[in-house]
Tab-separated table of C-alpha atoms and ligand atoms in Angstrom:
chain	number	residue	atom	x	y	z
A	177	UNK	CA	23.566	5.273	20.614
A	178	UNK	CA	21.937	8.699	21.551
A	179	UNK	CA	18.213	9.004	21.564
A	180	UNK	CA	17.439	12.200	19.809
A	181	UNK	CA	13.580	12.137	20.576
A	182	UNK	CA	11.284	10.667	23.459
A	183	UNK	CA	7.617	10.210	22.663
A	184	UNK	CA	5.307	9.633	25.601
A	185	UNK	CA	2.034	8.538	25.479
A	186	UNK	CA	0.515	5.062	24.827
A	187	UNK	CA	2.734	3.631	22.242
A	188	UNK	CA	1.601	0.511	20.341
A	189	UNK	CA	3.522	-2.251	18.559
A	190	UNK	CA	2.635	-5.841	17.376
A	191	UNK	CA	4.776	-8.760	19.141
A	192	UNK	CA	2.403	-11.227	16.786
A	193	UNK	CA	0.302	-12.171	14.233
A	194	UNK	CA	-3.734	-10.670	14.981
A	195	UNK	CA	-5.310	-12.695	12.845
A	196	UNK	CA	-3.178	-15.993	13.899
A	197	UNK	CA	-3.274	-15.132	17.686
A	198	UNK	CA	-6.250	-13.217	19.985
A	199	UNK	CA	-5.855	-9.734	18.157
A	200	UNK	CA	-5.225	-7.640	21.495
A	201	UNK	CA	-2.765	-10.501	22.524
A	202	UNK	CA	-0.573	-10.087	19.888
A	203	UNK	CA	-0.610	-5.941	20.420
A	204	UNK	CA	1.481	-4.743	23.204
A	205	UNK	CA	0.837	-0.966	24.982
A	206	UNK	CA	3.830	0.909	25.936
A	207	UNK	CA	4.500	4.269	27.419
A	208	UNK	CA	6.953	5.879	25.706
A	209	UNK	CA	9.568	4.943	22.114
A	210	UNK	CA	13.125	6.616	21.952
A	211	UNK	CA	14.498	6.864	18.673
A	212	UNK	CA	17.520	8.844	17.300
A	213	UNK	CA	19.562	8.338	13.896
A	214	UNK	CA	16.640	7.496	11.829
A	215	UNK	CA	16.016	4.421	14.302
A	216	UNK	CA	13.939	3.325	16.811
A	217	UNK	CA	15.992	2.827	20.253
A	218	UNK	CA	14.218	1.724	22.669
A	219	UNK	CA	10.367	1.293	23.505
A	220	UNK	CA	9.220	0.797	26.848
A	221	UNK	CA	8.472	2.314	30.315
A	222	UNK	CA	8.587	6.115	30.418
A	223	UNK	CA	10.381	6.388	33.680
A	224	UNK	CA	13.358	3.839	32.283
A	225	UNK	CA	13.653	5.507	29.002
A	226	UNK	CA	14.192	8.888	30.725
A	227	UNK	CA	16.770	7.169	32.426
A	228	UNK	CA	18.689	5.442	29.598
A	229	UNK	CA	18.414	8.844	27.095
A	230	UNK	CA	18.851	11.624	29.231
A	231	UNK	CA	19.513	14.099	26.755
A	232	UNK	CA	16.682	13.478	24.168
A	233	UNK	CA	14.123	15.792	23.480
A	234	UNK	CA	10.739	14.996	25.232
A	235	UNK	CA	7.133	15.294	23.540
A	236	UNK	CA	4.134	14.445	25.838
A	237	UNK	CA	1.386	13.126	24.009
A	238	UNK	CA	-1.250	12.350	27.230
A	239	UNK	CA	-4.141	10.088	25.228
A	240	UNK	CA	-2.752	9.798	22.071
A	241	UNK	CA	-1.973	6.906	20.326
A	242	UNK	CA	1.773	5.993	18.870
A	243	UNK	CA	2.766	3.634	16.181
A	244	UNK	CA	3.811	2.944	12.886
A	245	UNK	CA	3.593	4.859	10.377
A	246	UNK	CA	1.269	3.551	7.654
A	247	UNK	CA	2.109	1.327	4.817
A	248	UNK	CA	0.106	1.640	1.770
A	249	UNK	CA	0.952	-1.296	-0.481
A	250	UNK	CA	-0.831	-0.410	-3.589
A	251	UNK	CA	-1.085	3.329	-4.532
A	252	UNK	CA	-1.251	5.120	-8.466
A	253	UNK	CA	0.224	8.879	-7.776
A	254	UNK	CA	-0.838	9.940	-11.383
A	255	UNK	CA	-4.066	9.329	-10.400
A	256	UNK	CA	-4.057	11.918	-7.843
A	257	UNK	CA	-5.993	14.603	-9.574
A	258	UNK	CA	-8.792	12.669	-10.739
A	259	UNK	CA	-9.414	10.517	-7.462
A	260	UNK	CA	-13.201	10.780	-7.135
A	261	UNK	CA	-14.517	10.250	-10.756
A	262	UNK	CA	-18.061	9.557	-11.039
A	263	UNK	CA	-19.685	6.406	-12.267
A	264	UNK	CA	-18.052	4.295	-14.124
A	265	UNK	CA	-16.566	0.553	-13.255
A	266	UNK	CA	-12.854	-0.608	-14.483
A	267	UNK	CA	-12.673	-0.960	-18.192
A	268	UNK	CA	-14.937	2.449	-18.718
A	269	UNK	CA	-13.005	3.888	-16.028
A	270	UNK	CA	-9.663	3.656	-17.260
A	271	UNK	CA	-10.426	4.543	-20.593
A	272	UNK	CA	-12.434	8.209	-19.556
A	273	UNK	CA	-10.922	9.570	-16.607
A	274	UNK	CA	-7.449	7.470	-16.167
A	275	UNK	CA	-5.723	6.976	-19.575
A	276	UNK	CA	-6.174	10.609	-20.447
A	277	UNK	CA	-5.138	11.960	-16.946
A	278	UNK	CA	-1.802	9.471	-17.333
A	279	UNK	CA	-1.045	10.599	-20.760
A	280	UNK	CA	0.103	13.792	-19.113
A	281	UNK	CA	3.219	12.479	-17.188
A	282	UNK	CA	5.126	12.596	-20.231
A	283	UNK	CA	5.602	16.472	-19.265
A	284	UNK	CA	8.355	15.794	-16.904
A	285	UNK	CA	6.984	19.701	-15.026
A	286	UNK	CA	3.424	18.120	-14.647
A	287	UNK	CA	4.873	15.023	-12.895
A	288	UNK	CA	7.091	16.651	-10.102
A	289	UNK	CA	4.220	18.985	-9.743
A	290	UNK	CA	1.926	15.765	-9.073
A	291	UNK	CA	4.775	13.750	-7.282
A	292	UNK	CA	4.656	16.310	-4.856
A	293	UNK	CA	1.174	17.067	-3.953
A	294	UNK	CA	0.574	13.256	-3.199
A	295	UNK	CA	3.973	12.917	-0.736
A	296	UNK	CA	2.494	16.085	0.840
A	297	UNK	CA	-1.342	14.847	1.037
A	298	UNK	CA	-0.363	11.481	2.176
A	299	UNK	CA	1.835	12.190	4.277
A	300	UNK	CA	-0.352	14.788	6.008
A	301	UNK	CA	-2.461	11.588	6.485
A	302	UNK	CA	0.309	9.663	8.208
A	303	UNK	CA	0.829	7.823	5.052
A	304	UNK	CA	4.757	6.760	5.551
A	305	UNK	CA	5.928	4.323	2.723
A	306	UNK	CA	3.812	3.530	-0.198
A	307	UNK	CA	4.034	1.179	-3.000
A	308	UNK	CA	3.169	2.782	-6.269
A	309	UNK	CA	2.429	2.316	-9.819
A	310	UNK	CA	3.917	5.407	-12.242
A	311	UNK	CA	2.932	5.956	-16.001
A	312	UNK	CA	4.476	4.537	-18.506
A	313	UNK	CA	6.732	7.886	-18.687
A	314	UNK	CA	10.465	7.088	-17.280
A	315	UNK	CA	9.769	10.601	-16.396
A	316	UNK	CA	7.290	9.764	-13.757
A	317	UNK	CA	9.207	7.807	-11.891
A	318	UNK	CA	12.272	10.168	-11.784
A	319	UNK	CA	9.511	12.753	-10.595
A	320	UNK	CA	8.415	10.375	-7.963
A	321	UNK	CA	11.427	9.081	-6.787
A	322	UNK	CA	13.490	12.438	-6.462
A	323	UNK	CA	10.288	13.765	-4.576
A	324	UNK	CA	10.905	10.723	-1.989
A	325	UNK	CA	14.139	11.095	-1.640
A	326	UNK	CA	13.944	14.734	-0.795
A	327	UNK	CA	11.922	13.595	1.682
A	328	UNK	CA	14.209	10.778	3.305
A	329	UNK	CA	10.865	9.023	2.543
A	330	UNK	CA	11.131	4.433	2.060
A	331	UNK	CA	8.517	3.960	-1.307
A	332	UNK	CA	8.533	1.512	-3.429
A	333	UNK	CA	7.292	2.778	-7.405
A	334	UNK	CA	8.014	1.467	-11.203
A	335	UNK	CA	7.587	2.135	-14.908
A	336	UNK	CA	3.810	0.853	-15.750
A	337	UNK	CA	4.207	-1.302	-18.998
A	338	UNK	CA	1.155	-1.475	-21.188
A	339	UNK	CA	1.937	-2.285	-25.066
A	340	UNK	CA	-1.854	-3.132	-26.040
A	341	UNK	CA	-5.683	-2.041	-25.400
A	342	UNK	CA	-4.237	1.585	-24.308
A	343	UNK	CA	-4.104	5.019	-26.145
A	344	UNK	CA	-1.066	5.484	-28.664
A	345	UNK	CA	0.748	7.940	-26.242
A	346	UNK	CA	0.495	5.555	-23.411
A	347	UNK	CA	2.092	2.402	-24.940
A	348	UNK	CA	5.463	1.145	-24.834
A	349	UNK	CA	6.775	-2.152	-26.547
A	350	UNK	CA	7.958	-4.947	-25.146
A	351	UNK	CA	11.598	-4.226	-25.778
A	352	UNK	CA	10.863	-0.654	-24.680
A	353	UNK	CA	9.128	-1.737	-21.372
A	354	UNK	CA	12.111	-3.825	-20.471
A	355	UNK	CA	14.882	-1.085	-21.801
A	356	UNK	CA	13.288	1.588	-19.586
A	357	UNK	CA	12.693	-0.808	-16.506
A	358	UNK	CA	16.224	-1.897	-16.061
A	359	UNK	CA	17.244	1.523	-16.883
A	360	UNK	CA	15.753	3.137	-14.028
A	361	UNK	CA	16.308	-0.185	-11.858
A	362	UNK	CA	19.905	0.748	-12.580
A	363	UNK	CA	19.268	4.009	-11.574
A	364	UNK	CA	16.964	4.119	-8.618
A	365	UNK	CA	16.840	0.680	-6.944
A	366	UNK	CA	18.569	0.793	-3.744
A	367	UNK	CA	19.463	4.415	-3.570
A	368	UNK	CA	18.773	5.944	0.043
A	369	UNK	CA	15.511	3.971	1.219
A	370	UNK	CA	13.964	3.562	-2.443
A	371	UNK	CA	13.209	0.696	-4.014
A	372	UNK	CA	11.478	-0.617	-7.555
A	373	UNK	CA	8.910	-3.118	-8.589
A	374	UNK	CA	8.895	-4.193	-11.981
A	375	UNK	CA	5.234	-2.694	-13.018
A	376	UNK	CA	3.030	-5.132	-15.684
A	377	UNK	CA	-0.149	-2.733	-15.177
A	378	UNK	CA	-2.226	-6.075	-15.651
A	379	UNK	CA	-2.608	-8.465	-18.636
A	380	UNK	CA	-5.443	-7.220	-20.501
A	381	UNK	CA	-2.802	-3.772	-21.375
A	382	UNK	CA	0.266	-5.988	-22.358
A	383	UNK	CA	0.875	-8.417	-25.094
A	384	UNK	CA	2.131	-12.120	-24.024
A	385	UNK	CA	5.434	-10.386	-25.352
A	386	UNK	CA	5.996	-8.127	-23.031
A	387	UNK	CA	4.922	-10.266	-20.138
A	388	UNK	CA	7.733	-12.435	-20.885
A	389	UNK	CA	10.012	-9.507	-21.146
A	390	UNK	CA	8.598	-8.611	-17.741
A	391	UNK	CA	9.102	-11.997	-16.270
A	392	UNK	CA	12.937	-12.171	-17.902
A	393	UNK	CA	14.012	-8.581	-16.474
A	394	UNK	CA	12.557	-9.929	-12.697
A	395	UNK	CA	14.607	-12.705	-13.393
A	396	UNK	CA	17.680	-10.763	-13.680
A	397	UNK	CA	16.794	-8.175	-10.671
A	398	UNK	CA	15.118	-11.008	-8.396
A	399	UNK	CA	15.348	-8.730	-5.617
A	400	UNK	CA	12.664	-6.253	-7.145
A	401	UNK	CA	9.130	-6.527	-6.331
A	402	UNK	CA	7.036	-6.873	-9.441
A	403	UNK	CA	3.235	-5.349	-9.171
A	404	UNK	CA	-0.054	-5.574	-10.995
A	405	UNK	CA	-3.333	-6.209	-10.562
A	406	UNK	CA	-5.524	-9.426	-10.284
A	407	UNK	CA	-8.858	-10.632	-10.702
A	408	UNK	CA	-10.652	-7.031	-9.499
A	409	UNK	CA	-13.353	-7.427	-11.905
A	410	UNK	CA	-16.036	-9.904	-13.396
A	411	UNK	CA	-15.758	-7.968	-16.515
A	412	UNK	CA	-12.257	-7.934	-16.525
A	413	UNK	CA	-11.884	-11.541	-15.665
A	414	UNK	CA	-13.744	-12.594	-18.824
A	415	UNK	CA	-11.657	-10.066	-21.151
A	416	UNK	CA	-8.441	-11.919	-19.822
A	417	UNK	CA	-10.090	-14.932	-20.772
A	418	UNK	CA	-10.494	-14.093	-24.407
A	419	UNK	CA	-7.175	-12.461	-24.558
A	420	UNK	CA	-5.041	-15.671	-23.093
A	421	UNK	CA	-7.517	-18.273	-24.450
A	422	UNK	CA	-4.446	-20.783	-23.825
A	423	UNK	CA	-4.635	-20.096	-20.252
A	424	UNK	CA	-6.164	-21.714	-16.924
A	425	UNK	CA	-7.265	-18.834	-15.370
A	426	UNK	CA	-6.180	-15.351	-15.090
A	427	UNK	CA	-3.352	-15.729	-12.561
A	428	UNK	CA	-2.041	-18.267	-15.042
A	429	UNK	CA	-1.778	-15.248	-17.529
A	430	UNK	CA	1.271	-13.980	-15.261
A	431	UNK	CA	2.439	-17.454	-14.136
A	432	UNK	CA	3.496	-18.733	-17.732
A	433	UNK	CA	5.745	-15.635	-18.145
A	434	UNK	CA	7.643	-15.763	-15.087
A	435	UNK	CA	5.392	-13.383	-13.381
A	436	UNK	CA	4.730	-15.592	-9.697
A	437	UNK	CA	6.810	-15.103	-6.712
A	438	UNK	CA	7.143	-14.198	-3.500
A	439	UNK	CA	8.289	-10.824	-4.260
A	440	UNK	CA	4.911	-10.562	-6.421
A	441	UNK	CA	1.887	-8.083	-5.287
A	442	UNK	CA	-1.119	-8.254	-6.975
A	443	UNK	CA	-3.655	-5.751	-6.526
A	444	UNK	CA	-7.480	-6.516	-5.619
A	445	UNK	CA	-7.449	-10.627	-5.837
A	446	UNK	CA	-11.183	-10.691	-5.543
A	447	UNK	CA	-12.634	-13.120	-7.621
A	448	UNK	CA	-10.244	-15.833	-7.170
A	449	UNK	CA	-10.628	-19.974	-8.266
A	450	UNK	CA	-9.238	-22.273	-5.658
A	451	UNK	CA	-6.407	-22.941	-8.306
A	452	UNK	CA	-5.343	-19.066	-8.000
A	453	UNK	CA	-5.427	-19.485	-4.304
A	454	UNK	CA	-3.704	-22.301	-3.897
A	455	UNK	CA	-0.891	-21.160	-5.997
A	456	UNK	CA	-0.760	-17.742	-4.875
A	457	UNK	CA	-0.698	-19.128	-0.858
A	458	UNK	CA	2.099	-21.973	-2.164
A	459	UNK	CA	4.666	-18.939	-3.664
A	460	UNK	CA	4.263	-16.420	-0.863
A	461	UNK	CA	3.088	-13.703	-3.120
A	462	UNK	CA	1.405	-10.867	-1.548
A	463	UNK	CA	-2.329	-9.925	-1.749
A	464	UNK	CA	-3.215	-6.494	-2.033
A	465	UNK	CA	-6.708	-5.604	-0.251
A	466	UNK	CA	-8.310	-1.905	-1.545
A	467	UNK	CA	-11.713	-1.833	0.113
A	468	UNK	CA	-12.411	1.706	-0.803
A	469	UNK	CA	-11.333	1.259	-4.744
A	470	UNK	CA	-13.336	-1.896	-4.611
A	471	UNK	CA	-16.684	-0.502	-3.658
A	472	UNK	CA	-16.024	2.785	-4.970
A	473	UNK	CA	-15.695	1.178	-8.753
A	474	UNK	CA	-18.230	-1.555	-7.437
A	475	UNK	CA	-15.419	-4.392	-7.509
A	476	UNK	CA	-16.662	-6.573	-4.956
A	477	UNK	CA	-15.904	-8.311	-1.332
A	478	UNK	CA	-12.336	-9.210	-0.951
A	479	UNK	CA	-12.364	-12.383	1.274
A	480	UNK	CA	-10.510	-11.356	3.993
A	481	UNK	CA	-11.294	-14.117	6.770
A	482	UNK	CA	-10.912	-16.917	4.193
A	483	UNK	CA	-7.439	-15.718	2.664
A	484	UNK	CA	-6.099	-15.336	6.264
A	485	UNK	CA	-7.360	-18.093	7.542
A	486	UNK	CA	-5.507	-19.906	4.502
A	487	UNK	CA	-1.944	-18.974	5.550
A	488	UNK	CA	-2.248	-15.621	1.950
A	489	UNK	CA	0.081	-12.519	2.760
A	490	UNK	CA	-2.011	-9.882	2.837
A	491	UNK	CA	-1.556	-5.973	3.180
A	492	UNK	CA	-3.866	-3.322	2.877
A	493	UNK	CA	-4.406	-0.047	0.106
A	494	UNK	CA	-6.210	2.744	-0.777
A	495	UNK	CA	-5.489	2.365	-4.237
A	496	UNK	CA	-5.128	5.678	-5.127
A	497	UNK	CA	-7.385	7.385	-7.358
A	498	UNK	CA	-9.741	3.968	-8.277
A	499	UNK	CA	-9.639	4.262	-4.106
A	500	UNK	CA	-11.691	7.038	-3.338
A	501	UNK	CA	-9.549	8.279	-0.037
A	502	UNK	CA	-5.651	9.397	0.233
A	503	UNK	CA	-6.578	8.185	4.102
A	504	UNK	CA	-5.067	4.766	5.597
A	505	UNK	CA	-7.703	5.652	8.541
A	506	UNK	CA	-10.610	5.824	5.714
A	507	UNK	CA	-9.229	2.249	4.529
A	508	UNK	CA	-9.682	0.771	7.522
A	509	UNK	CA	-12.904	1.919	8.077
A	510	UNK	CA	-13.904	0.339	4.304
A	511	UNK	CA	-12.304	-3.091	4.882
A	512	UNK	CA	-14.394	-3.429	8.304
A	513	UNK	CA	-17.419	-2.660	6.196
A	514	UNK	CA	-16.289	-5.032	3.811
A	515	UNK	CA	-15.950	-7.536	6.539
A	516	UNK	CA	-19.332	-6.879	8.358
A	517	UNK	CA	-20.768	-7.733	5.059
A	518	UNK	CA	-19.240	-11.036	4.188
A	519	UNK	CA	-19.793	-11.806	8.200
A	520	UNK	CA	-16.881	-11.550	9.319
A	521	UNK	CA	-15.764	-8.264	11.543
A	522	UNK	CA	-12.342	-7.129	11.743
A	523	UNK	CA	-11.148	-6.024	15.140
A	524	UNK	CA	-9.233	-2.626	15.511
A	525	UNK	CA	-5.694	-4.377	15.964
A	526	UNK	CA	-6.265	-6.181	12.922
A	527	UNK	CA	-7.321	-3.517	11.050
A	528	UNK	CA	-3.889	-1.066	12.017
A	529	UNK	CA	-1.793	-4.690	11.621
A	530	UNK	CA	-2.919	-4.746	7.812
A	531	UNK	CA	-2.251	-0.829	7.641
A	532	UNK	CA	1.596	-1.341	9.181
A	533	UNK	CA	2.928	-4.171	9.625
A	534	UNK	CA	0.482	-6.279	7.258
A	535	UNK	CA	1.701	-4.608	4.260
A	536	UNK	CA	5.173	-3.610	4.931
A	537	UNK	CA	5.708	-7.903	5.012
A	538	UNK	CA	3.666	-8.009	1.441
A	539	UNK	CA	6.321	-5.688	0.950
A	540	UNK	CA	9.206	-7.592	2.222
A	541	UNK	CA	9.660	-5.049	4.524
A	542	UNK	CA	8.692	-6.239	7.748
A	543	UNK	CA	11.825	-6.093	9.157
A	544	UNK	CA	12.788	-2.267	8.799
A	545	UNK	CA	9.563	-1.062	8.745
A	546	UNK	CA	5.761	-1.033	10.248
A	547	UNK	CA	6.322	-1.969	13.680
A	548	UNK	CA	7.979	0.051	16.635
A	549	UNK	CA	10.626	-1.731	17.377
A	550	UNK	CA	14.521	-1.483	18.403
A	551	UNK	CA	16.116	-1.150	15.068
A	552	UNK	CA	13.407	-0.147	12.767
A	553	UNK	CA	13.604	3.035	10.979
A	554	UNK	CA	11.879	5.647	12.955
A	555	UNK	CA	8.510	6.394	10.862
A	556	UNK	CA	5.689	7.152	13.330
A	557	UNK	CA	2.338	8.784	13.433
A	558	UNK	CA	0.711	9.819	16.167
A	559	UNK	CA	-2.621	10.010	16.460
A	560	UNK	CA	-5.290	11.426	18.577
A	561	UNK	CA	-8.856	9.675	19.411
A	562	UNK	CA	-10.783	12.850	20.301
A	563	UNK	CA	-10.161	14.646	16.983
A	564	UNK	CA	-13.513	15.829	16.019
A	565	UNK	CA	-16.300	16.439	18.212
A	566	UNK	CA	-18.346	12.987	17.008
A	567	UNK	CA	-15.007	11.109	17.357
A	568	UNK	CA	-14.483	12.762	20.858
A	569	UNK	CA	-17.822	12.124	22.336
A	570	UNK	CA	-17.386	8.737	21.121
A	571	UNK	CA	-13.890	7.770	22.758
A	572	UNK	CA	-14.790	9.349	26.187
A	573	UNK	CA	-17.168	6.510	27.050
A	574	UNK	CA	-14.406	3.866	26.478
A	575	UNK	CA	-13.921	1.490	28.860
A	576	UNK	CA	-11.189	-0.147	27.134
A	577	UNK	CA	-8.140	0.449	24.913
A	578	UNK	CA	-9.267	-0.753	21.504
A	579	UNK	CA	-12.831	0.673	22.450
A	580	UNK	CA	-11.006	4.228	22.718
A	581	UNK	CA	-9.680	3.773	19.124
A	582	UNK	CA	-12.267	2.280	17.100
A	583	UNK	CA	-13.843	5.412	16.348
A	584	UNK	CA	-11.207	7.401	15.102
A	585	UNK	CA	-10.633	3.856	12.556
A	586	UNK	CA	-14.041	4.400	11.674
A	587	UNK	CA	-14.735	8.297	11.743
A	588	UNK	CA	-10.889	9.872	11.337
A	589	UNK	CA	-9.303	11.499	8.416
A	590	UNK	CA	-6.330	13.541	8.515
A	591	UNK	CA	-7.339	15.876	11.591
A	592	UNK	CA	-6.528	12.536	13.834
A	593	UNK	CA	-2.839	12.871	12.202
A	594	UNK	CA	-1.360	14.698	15.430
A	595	UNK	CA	2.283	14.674	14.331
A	596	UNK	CA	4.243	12.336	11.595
A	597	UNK	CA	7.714	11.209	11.755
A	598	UNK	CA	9.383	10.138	8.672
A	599	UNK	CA	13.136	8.828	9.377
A	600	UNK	CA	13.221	9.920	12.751
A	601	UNK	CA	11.989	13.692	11.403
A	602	UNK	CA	9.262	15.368	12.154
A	603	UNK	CA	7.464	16.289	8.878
B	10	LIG	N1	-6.465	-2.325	-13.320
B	10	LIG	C1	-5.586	-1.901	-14.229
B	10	LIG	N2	-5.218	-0.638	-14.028
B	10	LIG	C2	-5.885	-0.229	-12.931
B	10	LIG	C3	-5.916	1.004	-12.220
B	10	LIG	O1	-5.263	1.992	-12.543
B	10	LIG	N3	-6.739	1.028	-11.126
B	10	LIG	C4	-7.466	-0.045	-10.747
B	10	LIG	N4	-8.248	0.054	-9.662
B	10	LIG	N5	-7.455	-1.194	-11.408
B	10	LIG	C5	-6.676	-1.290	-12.497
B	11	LIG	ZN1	-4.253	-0.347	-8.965
């Protein structure tokens, strides 16, 4: 195979796991990653790549830092234009600024129009693949697919079923929710680099009908990821309680239907019992961290150290517009905060794991995308660590690798985005 493009500069991969192994152990520095075909050749030494792919196009990138492009695992693209709403927590918050904002996706015009401006915005933050939640509109997640695909762009997106404690012109039925699911499975699942999750929005907004009907359709399409959200807040948790009075706990709500797997995400998984965790480690599923959603709507500290140290699958998300940043960069920067106050400090290869890698495996992903690697498909961002002046003055005094890019983890927003590559093209 013919390398169409050569980036040089210090390219970084992950041969292990940073939180299993000594983070800067399991992260490996190389000089330059060929790629060509939508996949990546070849990474390694500069001088040997030259060699091997003589006829590739060369980009110099002295400084900067290459990788993976980022992988945000839990993502609402409706929610776009009212990211940033002031002052309320969950319940008040998705009654004011969200349900009303969502009931406007059943103009199929408004939704491409929306569709858009996030695959633009995100991507101009080096945002590659994203897993998102749509409305309850079929619409929206024709709009959002077809965007993708336009792009040559891997996301993962469904329906969102709610059929209770939601406006009349957001809710489906239970019959209706499944109908329009495996319609658009039918329709979109598999085609080019898209994919679909089977979308519960979260128990309080669906009857124990439809949950079932949710848990029967995954158990016809087992190869879909199904995504909701779990124990985010303390509110919340005692409203699930009343709801499912039957039930253990509020993971038990989607466990009786069907809704616990492997291929499960579930946003937030804050306030968990020891029975949650246990069961939740035991299947596989993926945990979905969203430090800036959870202090933005005052959620609380997802236990980062504890869940890893317990064996959990964990990725990382700005949660899109409860997250108060379209940034991956931004993220990180929240879920070291997070960290520093439960005592427990992320280091910068652990932080860009859970961005990449991290959540491309809560994905099931892991193998075709968020590493740099011979034979992954060729999405990479390239960043540079003297992007402002404050980030610039910061990085010069590095005496080390990781001490170089700290700051632009902590400080960087979409001016550290130098170039992004999405299927081996340059967006
Ligand atoms: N729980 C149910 N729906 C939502 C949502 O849209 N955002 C957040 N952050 N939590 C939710
Ligand atoms: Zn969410």
């Amino acid at each position: 195979m013919q390398a169409e493009t050569i980036l040089i500069g210090q390219v970084l991969s992950f041969s292990g796991h940073p939180f299993h192994l000594d983070p800067e152990e399991a992260a490996q520095i190389d000089e330059a990653v060929a790629f060509g075909d939508g996949k990546i050749l070849a990474v390694g030494n500069e001088t040997t790549l030259l060699a091997q792919f003589p006829e590739a196009q060369v980009t110099r990138h002295p400084g900067k830092l290459i990788l993976a492009g980022f992988v945000d695992a839990h993502v609402h693209y409706p929610q776009t234009a009212m990211i940033a709403s002031w002052g309320k927590r969950l319940i008040d918050w998705l009654n004011s600024y969200t349900f009303p904002e969502e009931g406007k996706f059943g103009d199929p015009a408004y939704a491409v129009e929306i569709a858009s401006r996030y695959l633009d915005l995100t991507a101009a933050h080096g945002t590659t693949t994203m897993c998102s939640f749509c409305t309850i509109h079929p619409e929206s997640v024709d709009a959002f697919f077809q965007a993708a695909q336009a792009r040559g762009q891997r996301v993962v997106a469904g329906k969102t079923c709610m059929d209770r404690n939601a406006p009349d012109f957001l809710r489906d039925t239970a019959q209706s929710a499944y109908d329009q699911s495996k319609a658009l499975i039918g329709k979109w699942h598999g085609a080019d680099r898209i994919s679909y999750a089977i979308t519960p929005r979260f128990s309080p907004t669906s009857t124990p009908a439809q949950l079932e009907a949710m848990g029967a359709l995954w158990a016809e399409h087992p190869d879909c990821l199904m995504q909701t959200h779990l124990s985010e807040q303390t509110d919340e948790i005692e409203w699930v309680r009343s709801l499912f009075p039957e039930t253990r706990d509020y993971l038990d709500t989607y466990e009786q239907f069907g809704l616990l797997g492997a291929r499960g995400l579930y946003g937030h998984a804050i306030h968990l019992e020891q029975r949650e965790r246990d069961q939740l480690r035991e299947h596989g599923a993926g945990l979905v961290h969203c430090p800036t959603s959870n202090t933005f709507i005052g959620s609380g500290l997802f236990d980062m150290a504890g869940l890893m140290a317990e064996g959990q699958r964990i990725g990382l998300a700005t949660d899109t517009g409860g997250g108060s940043s379209f940034s991956m960069l931004r993220t990180m920067a929240a879920a070291y905060e997070i960290g520093q106050l439960r005592g427990t400090p992320l280091h910068a290869a652990q932080l860009i794991w859970l961005a990449t890698q991290g959540s491309a495996e809560t994905l099931h992903m892991g193998d075709v995308i968020g590493n740099l690697s011979p034979g992954k498909e060729a999405d990479l961002v390239v960043l540079d660590l003297a992007s402002t002046p404050a980030i610039a003055q910061r990085s010069e005094r590095a005496e080390t690798l990781w001490e170089a890019v700290f700051p632009t983890l902590m400080m960087g927003d979409d001016r550290a985005i130098a170039e992004v590559w999405i299927g081996g093209r340059r967006v």
